[in-house]
């Protein structure tokens, strides 16, 4: 599962994040690519961490626009049903 997002925090813009299902309620961040607003280069950082699925979705919905494949549509996660997880 790959999601594209933009998060502005401390002059850092998260361009993409790749998530992998680990268990019923855990996702692993496989990799995240971020770019500093002050630089023109993109730095790729790999983060290994387990996050609660609902907590992650809530954080993304609060801080990000999640884009479709065309990169133009904002998906509202407020009332999204995440199957047995929410």
PDB file of C-alpha atoms in Angstrom:
ATOM      1  CA  UNK A   1       0.000   0.000   0.000  1.00  0.00           C
ATOM      2  CA  UNK A   2       1.486   3.333  -1.044  1.00  0.00           C
ATOM      3  CA  UNK A   3       0.062   6.707  -0.132  1.00  0.00           C
ATOM      4  CA  UNK A   4       1.176  10.099  -1.327  1.00  0.00           C
ATOM      5  CA  UNK A   5       0.924  12.924   1.141  1.00  0.00           C
ATOM      6  CA  UNK A   6       2.183  16.388   1.814  1.00  0.00           C
ATOM      7  CA  UNK A   7       2.994  17.381   5.373  1.00  0.00           C
ATOM      8  CA  UNK A   8       4.541  20.719   6.267  1.00  0.00           C
ATOM      9  CA  UNK A   9       6.358  20.479   9.573  1.00  0.00           C
ATOM     10  CA  UNK A  10       9.594  22.215  10.535  1.00  0.00           C
ATOM     11  CA  UNK A  11      10.353  23.184   6.923  1.00  0.00           C
ATOM     12  CA  UNK A  12      10.063  19.565   5.820  1.00  0.00           C
ATOM     13  CA  UNK A  13       7.616  18.388   3.196  1.00  0.00           C
ATOM     14  CA  UNK A  14       6.801  14.691   3.173  1.00  0.00           C
ATOM     15  CA  UNK A  15       6.368  13.728  -0.458  1.00  0.00           C
ATOM     16  CA  UNK A  16       5.544  10.044  -0.167  1.00  0.00           C
ATOM     17  CA  UNK A  17       5.203   7.273   2.348  1.00  0.00           C
ATOM     18  CA  UNK A  18       5.093   3.537   1.734  1.00  0.00           C
ATOM     19  CA  UNK A  19       3.251   1.397   4.257  1.00  0.00           C
ATOM     20  CA  UNK A  20       3.181  -2.359   4.679  1.00  0.00           C
ATOM     21  CA  UNK A  21       0.593  -4.321   6.657  1.00  0.00           C
ATOM     22  CA  UNK A  22       2.259  -6.205   9.499  1.00  0.00           C
ATOM     23  CA  UNK A  23      -0.709  -7.481  11.510  1.00  0.00           C
ATOM     24  CA  UNK A  24      -4.365  -6.708  12.087  1.00  0.00           C
ATOM     25  CA  UNK A  25      -3.698  -3.327  13.698  1.00  0.00           C
ATOM     26  CA  UNK A  26      -0.099  -2.545  12.804  1.00  0.00           C
ATOM     27  CA  UNK A  27       1.465  -0.939   9.775  1.00  0.00           C
ATOM     28  CA  UNK A  28       5.179  -0.688   9.095  1.00  0.00           C
ATOM     29  CA  UNK A  29       6.608   2.394   7.447  1.00  0.00           C
ATOM     30  CA  UNK A  30       8.739   0.885   4.703  1.00  0.00           C
ATOM     31  CA  UNK A  31      10.103   4.175   3.456  1.00  0.00           C
ATOM     32  CA  UNK A  32       9.338   7.862   3.512  1.00  0.00           C
ATOM     33  CA  UNK A  33      10.671  10.474   1.117  1.00  0.00           C
ATOM     34  CA  UNK A  34      10.923  14.036   2.351  1.00  0.00           C
ATOM     35  CA  UNK A  35      12.207  17.254   0.843  1.00  0.00           C
ATOM     36  CA  UNK A  36      13.350  20.337   2.675  1.00  0.00           C
ATOM     37  CA  UNK A  37      11.792  23.592   1.498  1.00  0.00           C
ATOM     38  CA  UNK A  38      15.209  25.214   1.680  1.00  0.00           C
ATOM     39  CA  UNK A  39      16.906  22.679  -0.590  1.00  0.00           C
ATOM     40  CA  UNK A  40      16.255  21.509  -4.115  1.00  0.00           C
ATOM     41  CA  UNK A  41      17.339  17.937  -3.501  1.00  0.00           C
ATOM     42  CA  UNK A  42      15.171  15.117  -2.228  1.00  0.00           C
ATOM     43  CA  UNK A  43      16.362  13.070   0.693  1.00  0.00           C
ATOM     44  CA  UNK A  44      15.055   9.540   1.044  1.00  0.00           C
ATOM     45  CA  UNK A  45      14.819   8.262   4.569  1.00  0.00           C
ATOM     46  CA  UNK A  46      13.874   4.732   5.514  1.00  0.00           C
ATOM     47  CA  UNK A  47      12.059   4.447   8.802  1.00  0.00           C
ATOM     48  CA  UNK A  48      11.282   1.130  10.469  1.00  0.00           C
ATOM     49  CA  UNK A  49       8.455   1.590  12.901  1.00  0.00           C
ATOM     50  CA  UNK A  50       5.149   0.047  13.840  1.00  0.00           C
ATOM     51  CA  UNK A  51       2.221   2.415  14.097  1.00  0.00           C
ATOM     52  CA  UNK A  52      -1.386   1.863  15.041  1.00  0.00           C
ATOM     53  CA  UNK A  53      -3.430   1.893  11.835  1.00  0.00           C
ATOM     54  CA  UNK A  54      -6.197   4.142  13.109  1.00  0.00           C
ATOM     55  CA  UNK A  55      -3.778   6.553  14.762  1.00  0.00           C
ATOM     56  CA  UNK A  56      -1.845   6.832  11.507  1.00  0.00           C
ATOM     57  CA  UNK A  57      -4.981   7.374   9.436  1.00  0.00           C
ATOM     58  CA  UNK A  58      -6.184  10.009  11.898  1.00  0.00           C
ATOM     59  CA  UNK A  59      -2.869  11.850  11.767  1.00  0.00           C
ATOM     60  CA  UNK A  60      -2.804  11.728   7.966  1.00  0.00           C
ATOM     61  CA  UNK A  61      -6.391  12.945   7.725  1.00  0.00           C
ATOM     62  CA  UNK A  62      -5.642  15.841  10.090  1.00  0.00           C
ATOM     63  CA  UNK A  63      -2.411  17.006   8.462  1.00  0.00           C
ATOM     64  CA  UNK A  64      -2.412  15.827   4.849  1.00  0.00           C
ATOM     65  CA  UNK A  65      -4.158  15.812   1.586  1.00  0.00           C
ATOM     66  CA  UNK A  66      -4.084  12.220   0.417  1.00  0.00           C
ATOM     67  CA  UNK A  67      -3.935  12.230  -3.349  1.00  0.00           C
ATOM     68  CA  UNK A  68      -5.258   9.773  -5.880  1.00  0.00           C
ATOM     69  CA  UNK A  69      -3.107   8.366  -8.701  1.00  0.00           C
ATOM     70  CA  UNK A  70      -3.626  11.552 -10.706  1.00  0.00           C
ATOM     71  CA  UNK A  71      -2.413  13.661  -7.795  1.00  0.00           C
ATOM     72  CA  UNK A  72      -5.416  15.935  -7.923  1.00  0.00           C
ATOM     73  CA  UNK A  73      -8.169  14.654  -5.664  1.00  0.00           C
ATOM     74  CA  UNK A  74      -8.399  15.131  -1.922  1.00  0.00           C
ATOM     75  CA  UNK A  75      -9.820  12.076  -0.182  1.00  0.00           C
ATOM     76  CA  UNK A  76     -11.804  12.779   2.979  1.00  0.00           C
ATOM     77  CA  UNK A  77     -10.999  10.121   5.576  1.00  0.00           C
ATOM     78  CA  UNK A  78     -13.381  11.445   8.219  1.00  0.00           C
ATOM     79  CA  UNK A  79     -16.071   8.800   7.761  1.00  0.00           C
ATOM     80  CA  UNK A  80     -13.969   6.138   6.065  1.00  0.00           C
ATOM     81  CA  UNK A  81     -14.508   2.557   7.164  1.00  0.00           C
ATOM     82  CA  UNK A  82     -11.197   0.749   7.485  1.00  0.00           C
ATOM     83  CA  UNK A  83     -12.809  -2.694   7.536  1.00  0.00           C
ATOM     84  CA  UNK A  84     -12.485  -4.557  10.827  1.00  0.00           C
ATOM     85  CA  UNK A  85     -10.090  -1.878  12.134  1.00  0.00           C
ATOM     86  CA  UNK A  86     -12.480   1.026  12.389  1.00  0.00           C
TER      87      UNK A  86
END
